[in-house]
Tab-separated table of C-alpha atoms and ligand atoms in Angstrom:
chain	number	residue	atom	x	y	z
P	101	UNK	CA	97.264	86.230	189.977
P	102	UNK	CA	98.921	82.872	189.569
P	103	UNK	CA	100.049	84.078	186.151
P	104	UNK	CA	102.266	86.669	187.778
P	105	UNK	CA	104.238	83.984	189.611
P	106	UNK	CA	104.788	82.017	186.454
P	107	UNK	CA	107.747	82.709	184.275
P	108	UNK	CA	108.063	81.452	180.728
P	109	UNK	CA	111.808	81.871	180.983
P	110	UNK	CA	114.279	79.492	179.435
P	111	UNK	CA	117.620	78.249	180.639
P	112	UNK	CA	120.409	80.506	179.441
P	113	UNK	CA	122.781	77.953	177.971
P	114	UNK	CA	125.952	79.658	176.873
P	115	UNK	CA	127.738	78.009	173.931
P	116	UNK	CA	130.604	75.664	174.691
P	117	UNK	CA	133.779	77.484	173.648
P	118	UNK	CA	135.654	74.449	172.375
P	119	UNK	CA	135.703	70.757	173.167
P	120	UNK	CA	137.572	71.216	176.461
P	121	UNK	CA	134.741	73.360	177.811
P	122	UNK	CA	132.080	70.710	177.240
P	123	UNK	CA	130.557	69.435	180.483
P	124	UNK	CA	131.516	65.939	181.622
P	125	UNK	CA	128.108	64.832	182.866
P	126	UNK	CA	126.230	62.353	180.696
P	127	UNK	CA	122.452	61.992	180.588
P	128	UNK	CA	122.372	59.302	177.884
P	129	UNK	CA	124.607	56.497	179.062
P	130	UNK	CA	125.049	52.741	178.611
P	131	UNK	CA	122.087	50.418	178.301
P	132	UNK	CA	121.030	50.983	174.708
P	133	UNK	CA	121.246	48.531	171.858
P	134	UNK	CA	121.892	50.655	168.826
P	135	UNK	CA	124.146	49.351	166.047
P	136	UNK	CA	127.899	49.853	166.180
P	137	UNK	CA	128.699	53.228	164.644
P	138	UNK	CA	125.144	54.534	165.005
P	139	UNK	CA	125.325	58.295	164.577
P	140	UNK	CA	121.772	58.805	165.849
P	141	UNK	CA	122.768	57.405	169.251
P	142	UNK	CA	125.583	59.955	169.305
P	143	UNK	CA	123.056	62.664	168.472
P	144	UNK	CA	120.930	61.636	171.464
P	145	UNK	CA	123.973	61.694	173.749
P	146	UNK	CA	125.121	65.112	172.538
P	147	UNK	CA	121.604	66.556	172.465
P	148	UNK	CA	120.880	65.837	176.118
P	149	UNK	CA	124.425	66.627	177.225
P	150	UNK	CA	123.933	70.067	175.667
P	151	UNK	CA	120.542	70.496	177.317
P	152	UNK	CA	121.571	69.497	180.836
P	153	UNK	CA	119.745	67.819	183.705
P	154	UNK	CA	116.575	69.947	183.828
P	155	UNK	CA	115.279	68.378	180.645
P	156	UNK	CA	112.397	66.152	179.619
P	157	UNK	CA	112.937	64.056	176.492
P	158	UNK	CA	110.064	62.704	174.420
P	159	UNK	CA	110.754	60.194	171.710
P	160	UNK	CA	108.512	59.018	168.922
P	161	UNK	CA	108.704	55.474	167.614
P	162	UNK	CA	111.839	54.687	165.648
P	163	UNK	CA	115.364	53.414	166.211
P	164	UNK	CA	115.992	55.853	169.024
P	165	UNK	CA	112.891	54.605	170.804
P	166	UNK	CA	113.149	50.882	170.173
P	167	UNK	CA	116.892	50.408	170.499
P	168	UNK	CA	117.127	52.770	173.461
P	169	UNK	CA	114.367	51.491	175.677
P	170	UNK	CA	114.155	47.755	175.309
P	171	UNK	CA	112.145	46.166	178.096
P	172	UNK	CA	113.320	47.364	181.499
P	173	UNK	CA	116.521	48.997	180.256
P	174	UNK	CA	117.228	52.556	179.241
P	175	UNK	CA	120.240	54.813	178.787
P	176	UNK	CA	118.208	57.944	179.638
P	177	UNK	CA	119.165	59.604	182.898
P	178	UNK	CA	116.623	62.409	182.463
P	179	UNK	CA	112.831	61.870	182.396
P	180	UNK	CA	111.854	60.257	179.131
P	181	UNK	CA	108.570	59.302	177.492
P	182	UNK	CA	107.655	57.376	174.351
P	183	UNK	CA	105.189	58.999	171.953
P	184	UNK	CA	103.388	57.630	168.950
P	185	UNK	CA	105.175	57.525	165.610
P	186	UNK	CA	103.841	60.763	164.149
P	187	UNK	CA	103.439	62.594	167.426
P	188	UNK	CA	106.672	64.324	168.327
P	189	UNK	CA	105.080	67.714	167.672
P	190	UNK	CA	101.962	66.946	169.713
P	191	UNK	CA	104.050	65.531	172.550
P	192	UNK	CA	106.309	68.578	172.633
P	193	UNK	CA	103.421	71.016	172.648
P	194	UNK	CA	101.354	69.037	175.158
P	195	UNK	CA	104.244	68.625	177.570
P	196	UNK	CA	105.263	72.272	177.348
P	197	UNK	CA	101.656	73.364	177.831
P	198	UNK	CA	101.181	70.939	180.732
P	199	UNK	CA	104.273	72.196	182.509
P	200	UNK	CA	103.187	75.761	181.999
P	201	UNK	CA	99.711	75.069	183.388
P	202	UNK	CA	101.067	73.243	186.451
P	203	UNK	CA	103.492	76.040	187.178
P	204	UNK	CA	100.828	78.703	186.669
P	205	UNK	CA	98.528	76.922	189.112
P	206	UNK	CA	101.331	76.643	191.615
P	207	UNK	CA	101.270	72.860	191.540
P	208	UNK	CA	104.924	72.652	190.750
P	209	UNK	CA	107.867	74.932	191.203
P	210	UNK	CA	108.110	77.574	188.519
P	211	UNK	CA	111.412	77.061	186.791
P	212	UNK	CA	112.674	76.653	183.224
P	213	UNK	CA	112.508	73.027	182.077
P	214	UNK	CA	113.746	72.064	178.635
P	215	UNK	CA	111.281	70.049	176.563
P	216	UNK	CA	112.867	68.148	173.681
P	217	UNK	CA	110.916	65.855	171.383
P	218	UNK	CA	112.855	63.805	168.864
P	219	UNK	CA	111.619	61.979	165.823
P	220	UNK	CA	113.132	60.047	162.950
P	221	UNK	CA	112.719	61.021	159.332
P	222	UNK	CA	109.745	58.700	158.911
P	223	UNK	CA	108.086	59.885	162.104
P	224	UNK	CA	108.958	63.542	161.537
P	225	UNK	CA	109.280	64.350	157.861
P	226	UNK	CA	106.588	61.936	156.687
P	227	UNK	CA	103.775	61.127	159.072
P	228	UNK	CA	104.577	63.634	161.796
P	229	UNK	CA	105.058	66.748	159.716
P	230	UNK	CA	101.558	68.100	160.440
P	231	UNK	CA	101.992	67.904	164.208
P	232	UNK	CA	105.438	69.503	164.022
P	233	UNK	CA	104.024	72.281	161.873
P	234	UNK	CA	101.240	72.933	164.385
P	235	UNK	CA	103.702	73.078	167.271
P	236	UNK	CA	105.901	75.575	165.455
P	237	UNK	CA	102.972	78.017	165.345
P	238	UNK	CA	102.656	78.167	169.159
P	239	UNK	CA	105.127	80.773	170.263
P	240	UNK	CA	103.848	80.716	173.846
P	241	UNK	CA	105.389	77.311	174.575
P	242	UNK	CA	109.074	76.451	174.754
P	243	UNK	CA	110.077	73.244	173.019
P	244	UNK	CA	112.684	71.835	170.688
P	245	UNK	CA	111.849	69.254	168.055
P	246	UNK	CA	114.943	67.422	166.837
P	247	UNK	CA	114.564	65.343	163.713
P	248	UNK	CA	117.289	62.690	163.449
P	249	UNK	CA	117.434	61.809	159.799
P	250	UNK	CA	118.959	58.440	158.946
P	251	UNK	CA	117.183	58.585	155.596
P	252	UNK	CA	114.962	55.520	155.980
P	253	UNK	CA	112.561	53.744	158.285
P	254	UNK	CA	115.613	52.055	159.781
P	255	UNK	CA	113.923	50.559	162.808
P	256	UNK	CA	111.617	48.401	160.687
P	257	UNK	CA	114.360	47.295	158.272
P	258	UNK	CA	115.266	50.194	156.019
P	259	UNK	CA	112.113	51.129	154.150
P	260	UNK	CA	112.018	54.179	151.893
P	261	UNK	CA	111.011	57.496	153.523
P	262	UNK	CA	110.476	60.970	152.131
P	263	UNK	CA	114.057	61.694	153.202
P	264	UNK	CA	115.682	58.769	151.388
P	265	UNK	CA	118.128	60.092	148.776
P	266	UNK	CA	117.628	59.682	145.071
P	267	UNK	CA	118.308	56.184	143.797
P	268	UNK	CA	119.155	54.600	147.161
P	269	UNK	CA	118.666	50.879	147.640
P	270	UNK	CA	116.118	50.255	150.397
P	271	UNK	CA	113.838	47.310	151.071
P	272	UNK	CA	111.132	49.279	149.248
P	273	UNK	CA	113.405	50.292	146.364
P	274	UNK	CA	115.701	47.370	145.528
P	275	UNK	CA	117.540	47.824	142.215
P	276	UNK	CA	116.511	45.244	139.644
P	277	UNK	CA	117.493	44.126	136.168
P	278	UNK	CA	114.395	45.608	134.526
P	279	UNK	CA	114.357	48.802	136.543
P	280	UNK	CA	117.653	49.769	138.090
P	281	UNK	CA	116.463	52.824	140.021
P	282	UNK	CA	113.152	52.469	141.798
P	283	UNK	CA	113.340	55.608	143.890
P	284	UNK	CA	113.786	58.709	141.749
P	285	UNK	CA	112.486	61.539	143.956
P	286	UNK	CA	114.753	64.145	145.559
P	287	UNK	CA	114.522	64.211	149.349
P	288	UNK	CA	112.477	66.787	151.217
P	289	UNK	CA	114.093	69.929	152.523
P	290	UNK	CA	112.700	69.724	156.046
P	291	UNK	CA	114.621	72.539	157.703
P	292	UNK	CA	113.911	74.889	154.807
P	293	UNK	CA	110.250	73.909	154.839
P	294	UNK	CA	109.917	74.474	158.573
P	295	UNK	CA	111.725	77.800	158.403
P	296	UNK	CA	109.783	79.093	155.439
P	297	UNK	CA	106.298	78.375	156.658
P	298	UNK	CA	106.433	79.181	160.380
P	299	UNK	CA	106.943	82.855	161.161
P	300	UNK	CA	106.410	82.220	164.898
P	301	UNK	CA	109.317	79.779	164.980
P	302	UNK	CA	112.365	81.784	165.997
P	303	UNK	CA	115.048	79.192	165.385
P	304	UNK	CA	115.668	76.488	162.784
P	305	UNK	CA	119.029	74.779	162.292
P	306	UNK	CA	120.718	71.880	160.552
P	307	UNK	CA	123.372	69.845	162.362
P	308	UNK	CA	125.603	66.829	161.944
P	309	UNK	CA	127.196	65.017	164.886
P	310	UNK	CA	130.507	64.878	163.000
P	311	UNK	CA	130.738	68.481	164.184
P	312	UNK	CA	129.827	67.747	167.776
P	313	UNK	CA	130.530	71.050	169.524
P	314	UNK	CA	128.712	73.030	166.859
P	315	UNK	CA	125.817	70.615	167.102
P	316	UNK	CA	125.585	70.953	170.879
P	317	UNK	CA	125.778	74.718	170.648
P	318	UNK	CA	122.856	74.809	168.252
P	319	UNK	CA	120.826	72.709	170.688
P	320	UNK	CA	121.796	75.114	173.475
P	321	UNK	CA	120.866	78.120	171.345
P	322	UNK	CA	117.482	76.658	170.435
P	323	UNK	CA	116.669	75.997	174.094
P	324	UNK	CA	117.873	79.425	175.177
P	325	UNK	CA	115.926	81.372	172.600
P	326	UNK	CA	112.646	79.716	173.586
P	327	UNK	CA	109.366	79.312	171.759
P	328	UNK	CA	109.014	76.385	169.395
P	329	UNK	CA	112.285	75.531	167.654
P	330	UNK	CA	113.369	72.916	165.149
P	331	UNK	CA	116.667	71.161	164.375
P	332	UNK	CA	117.339	68.748	161.539
P	333	UNK	CA	120.248	66.340	162.076
P	334	UNK	CA	121.731	64.203	159.298
P	335	UNK	CA	122.816	60.885	160.817
P	336	UNK	CA	124.903	58.292	158.957
P	337	UNK	CA	123.441	54.827	159.657
P	338	UNK	CA	125.773	51.854	159.035
P	339	UNK	CA	122.949	49.368	158.728
P	340	UNK	CA	120.722	51.345	156.400
P	341	UNK	CA	123.463	52.995	154.355
P	342	UNK	CA	125.512	49.799	154.220
P	343	UNK	CA	129.047	50.818	155.141
P	344	UNK	CA	131.722	49.924	157.669
P	345	UNK	CA	130.699	51.467	161.046
P	346	UNK	CA	134.102	53.082	161.369
P	347	UNK	CA	133.117	55.456	158.526
P	348	UNK	CA	130.208	57.180	160.289
P	349	UNK	CA	132.162	60.276	161.213
P	350	UNK	CA	133.770	60.551	157.780
P	351	UNK	CA	130.457	60.182	155.976
P	352	UNK	CA	128.976	62.966	158.075
P	353	UNK	CA	131.865	65.198	157.059
P	354	UNK	CA	131.523	64.237	153.404
P	355	UNK	CA	127.814	65.065	153.414
P	356	UNK	CA	128.791	68.612	154.361
P	357	UNK	CA	131.882	68.891	152.158
P	358	UNK	CA	130.006	67.752	149.058
P	359	UNK	CA	127.319	70.361	149.714
P	360	UNK	CA	124.658	67.719	150.015
P	361	UNK	CA	123.678	68.815	153.519
P	362	UNK	CA	124.434	72.478	154.247
P	363	UNK	CA	124.965	73.464	157.880
P	364	UNK	CA	123.143	76.645	158.821
P	365	UNK	CA	120.838	78.259	161.313
P	366	UNK	CA	118.049	80.757	160.839
P	367	UNK	CA	117.411	82.846	163.908
P	368	UNK	CA	114.674	85.469	163.688
P	369	UNK	CA	114.919	85.351	159.914
P	370	UNK	CA	118.681	85.770	159.786
P	371	UNK	CA	120.524	83.036	157.950
P	372	UNK	CA	123.994	82.079	159.154
P	373	UNK	CA	126.188	79.376	157.648
P	374	UNK	CA	128.589	77.255	159.654
P	375	UNK	CA	131.905	75.491	159.285
P	376	UNK	CA	132.687	73.935	155.943
P	377	UNK	CA	129.351	75.048	154.526
P	378	UNK	CA	130.358	78.621	155.245
P	379	UNK	CA	133.667	77.974	153.505
P	380	UNK	CA	131.790	76.681	150.457
P	381	UNK	CA	129.509	79.703	150.445
P	382	UNK	CA	132.627	81.868	150.651
P	383	UNK	CA	134.175	80.171	147.640
P	384	UNK	CA	135.703	76.796	148.533
P	385	UNK	CA	134.953	74.083	145.947
P	386	UNK	CA	132.562	71.357	146.961
P	387	UNK	CA	133.894	67.805	146.893
P	388	UNK	CA	132.336	65.615	144.203
P	389	UNK	CA	129.354	63.699	145.582
P	390	UNK	CA	130.774	60.423	144.228
P	391	UNK	CA	133.259	60.487	147.132
P	392	UNK	CA	130.299	60.308	149.472
P	393	UNK	CA	128.029	58.010	147.472
P	394	UNK	CA	130.554	55.320	146.566
P	395	UNK	CA	131.421	54.647	150.200
P	396	UNK	CA	127.885	53.369	150.750
P	397	UNK	CA	126.465	50.046	149.629
P	398	UNK	CA	123.017	51.556	149.070
P	399	UNK	CA	124.454	53.311	145.996
P	400	UNK	CA	126.583	50.391	144.783
P	401	UNK	CA	124.320	49.910	141.750
P	402	UNK	CA	124.909	53.476	140.521
P	403	UNK	CA	126.341	53.931	137.041
P	404	UNK	CA	128.418	56.903	135.914
P	405	UNK	CA	125.225	58.373	134.506
P	406	UNK	CA	123.509	58.103	137.905
P	407	UNK	CA	126.452	59.726	139.635
P	408	UNK	CA	126.411	62.565	137.113
P	409	UNK	CA	122.681	63.058	137.595
P	410	UNK	CA	123.079	63.133	141.374
P	411	UNK	CA	125.900	65.657	141.091
P	412	UNK	CA	123.791	67.828	138.787
P	413	UNK	CA	120.948	67.828	141.309
P	414	UNK	CA	123.289	68.966	144.099
P	415	UNK	CA	124.679	71.680	141.834
P	416	UNK	CA	121.128	72.732	141.101
P	417	UNK	CA	120.386	72.966	144.818
P	418	UNK	CA	123.235	75.405	145.214
P	419	UNK	CA	122.259	77.377	142.128
P	420	UNK	CA	118.499	77.497	142.477
P	421	UNK	CA	117.464	76.946	146.076
P	422	UNK	CA	117.295	79.786	148.505
P	423	UNK	CA	119.163	78.234	151.407
P	424	UNK	CA	122.111	76.147	150.145
P	425	UNK	CA	123.730	79.170	148.520
P	426	UNK	CA	122.013	81.712	150.735
P	427	UNK	CA	121.508	84.352	148.055
P	428	UNK	CA	118.410	85.515	146.285
P	429	UNK	CA	119.067	85.249	142.614
P	430	UNK	CA	117.713	84.216	139.290
P	431	UNK	CA	118.207	80.664	138.167
P	432	UNK	CA	121.623	80.451	136.592
P	433	UNK	CA	123.196	77.852	134.370
P	434	UNK	CA	124.069	74.617	136.128
P	435	UNK	CA	127.574	74.496	137.444
P	436	UNK	CA	129.584	71.327	137.648
P	437	UNK	CA	131.601	70.655	140.752
P	438	UNK	CA	134.807	71.041	138.825
P	439	UNK	CA	133.939	74.567	137.809
P	440	UNK	CA	135.261	77.253	140.109
P	441	UNK	CA	132.548	78.210	142.547
P	442	UNK	CA	130.904	81.592	142.393
P	443	UNK	CA	131.238	83.531	145.602
P	444	UNK	CA	128.162	84.494	147.526
P	445	UNK	CA	129.007	88.127	147.008
P	446	UNK	CA	129.283	87.682	143.268
P	447	UNK	CA	126.000	85.854	143.221
P	448	UNK	CA	124.315	88.549	145.225
P	449	UNK	CA	125.325	91.194	142.726
P	450	UNK	CA	123.335	89.343	140.099
P	451	UNK	CA	120.407	88.681	142.384
P	452	UNK	CA	117.186	90.095	141.126
P	453	UNK	CA	114.845	87.203	140.626
P	454	UNK	CA	112.137	85.690	142.778
P	455	UNK	CA	112.822	84.021	146.083
P	456	UNK	CA	113.475	80.343	145.641
P	457	UNK	CA	113.305	77.975	148.543
P	458	UNK	CA	113.168	74.200	148.365
P	459	UNK	CA	113.112	74.624	144.607
P	460	UNK	CA	109.688	76.310	144.833
P	461	UNK	CA	108.607	79.903	144.525
P	462	UNK	CA	107.352	80.852	147.959
P	463	UNK	CA	106.738	83.928	150.036
P	464	UNK	CA	108.734	83.733	153.237
P	465	UNK	CA	108.100	86.396	155.842
P	466	UNK	CA	105.971	89.148	154.337
P	467	UNK	CA	107.292	92.561	155.169
P	468	UNK	CA	110.896	91.457	155.574
P	469	UNK	CA	112.825	92.958	152.713
P	470	UNK	CA	116.277	92.382	151.400
P	471	UNK	CA	118.367	95.196	150.022
P	472	UNK	CA	118.830	95.045	146.282
P	473	UNK	CA	117.254	91.627	146.008
P	474	UNK	CA	113.864	90.110	146.099
P	475	UNK	CA	111.193	91.679	148.242
P	476	UNK	CA	110.974	88.703	150.531
P	477	UNK	CA	113.565	86.412	151.988
P	478	UNK	CA	116.260	85.650	154.517
P	479	UNK	CA	119.009	88.036	155.408
P	480	UNK	CA	122.479	86.693	155.794
P	481	UNK	CA	124.468	87.937	158.777
P	482	UNK	CA	126.561	90.216	156.599
P	483	UNK	CA	123.444	91.613	154.963
P	484	UNK	CA	121.970	92.444	158.344
P	485	UNK	CA	125.176	94.116	159.406
P	486	UNK	CA	125.056	96.335	156.333
P	487	UNK	CA	121.495	97.458	157.003
X	742	SF4	FE1	121.350	53.435	164.378
X	742	SF4	FE2	120.821	52.822	161.834
X	742	SF4	FE3	121.208	50.899	163.637
X	742	SF4	FE4	119.004	52.388	163.721
X	742	SF4	S1	119.591	50.965	162.064
X	742	SF4	S2	120.257	51.798	165.479
X	742	SF4	S3	119.810	54.406	163.087
X	742	SF4	S4	122.734	52.413	162.911
X	743	MG	MG1	114.780	56.988	159.914
């Protein structure tokens, strides 16, 4: 009986149609102690501004916990709770389930309340990935997990994480005379991984606060669509990346323009590219990654050979991975950034090989088929329109 009075509805948060339409109210204000130029602090501000006042924020240990809630001070205007380092997923699920139970029992007013749990790359992509994965299987609870990725354990002095880029100088991977590059792994593809393995998760997106309105609109979409949702944000970090704080915005843009971090969303299995990533998919040349890397002290030890290797890996992402280029296709020859890009349409005509995601052969959503391509995989918006 109580169940009938309970609604699992979400807030309907319409997208902001331009910067002038963004609401003025702030729910993340002064009182934090993040570094000058900290993009993650901007992400927090935009995230909760997009969500609005009926929101609970849960934060796992990391910069956005420690620097934001030093003893007796906090910038959070909405209810906020600290969670353990690997527990953003558990906290999101537990809070959403708790709210649902209280509303069902009539112990609190039944109304949509946004539940957002954030985590850093260490807390989310390394030690918290299991809990996030579990949460994304529970379609009966509404929550958003936002991973703010500053590519290191920045809070504890820039240790290497699974999201640290190839070759970067961290306190765990200092370049030396005997071995110049200590860290030689390519970073995890968190958004792709979460999208590929969680058929109950209706919405996965990548964002960058350099594109603030788009970022806020993806947060609003994720909260509107309901169920468990996941957003991966790439956040330039002046301290960890070693650059002048005034460059944060520019570095965010360069990460997109070089193709290193594609901006997209996957809603109900439909892949849609955004902004400059969409332009690249449609044929615009990617900027060389050296423009991005050489602005950061963590890559100051790179040689021309290292830069060429890094560029080749990004090219490979676009040629081989499922999501950066968005098409299902066989592995093609590597393409240098100077070569004219192949359009998505042209690529699709040659598509006949297995689905490739995160560089691995994986089955995505069984039963979802793509016309003229592999039997399994994402549909781009234009593909869906054609069907
Ligand atoms: Fe922000 Fe990086 Fe400073 Fe942490 S270390 S507060 S992420 S700029
Ligand atoms: Mg981090």
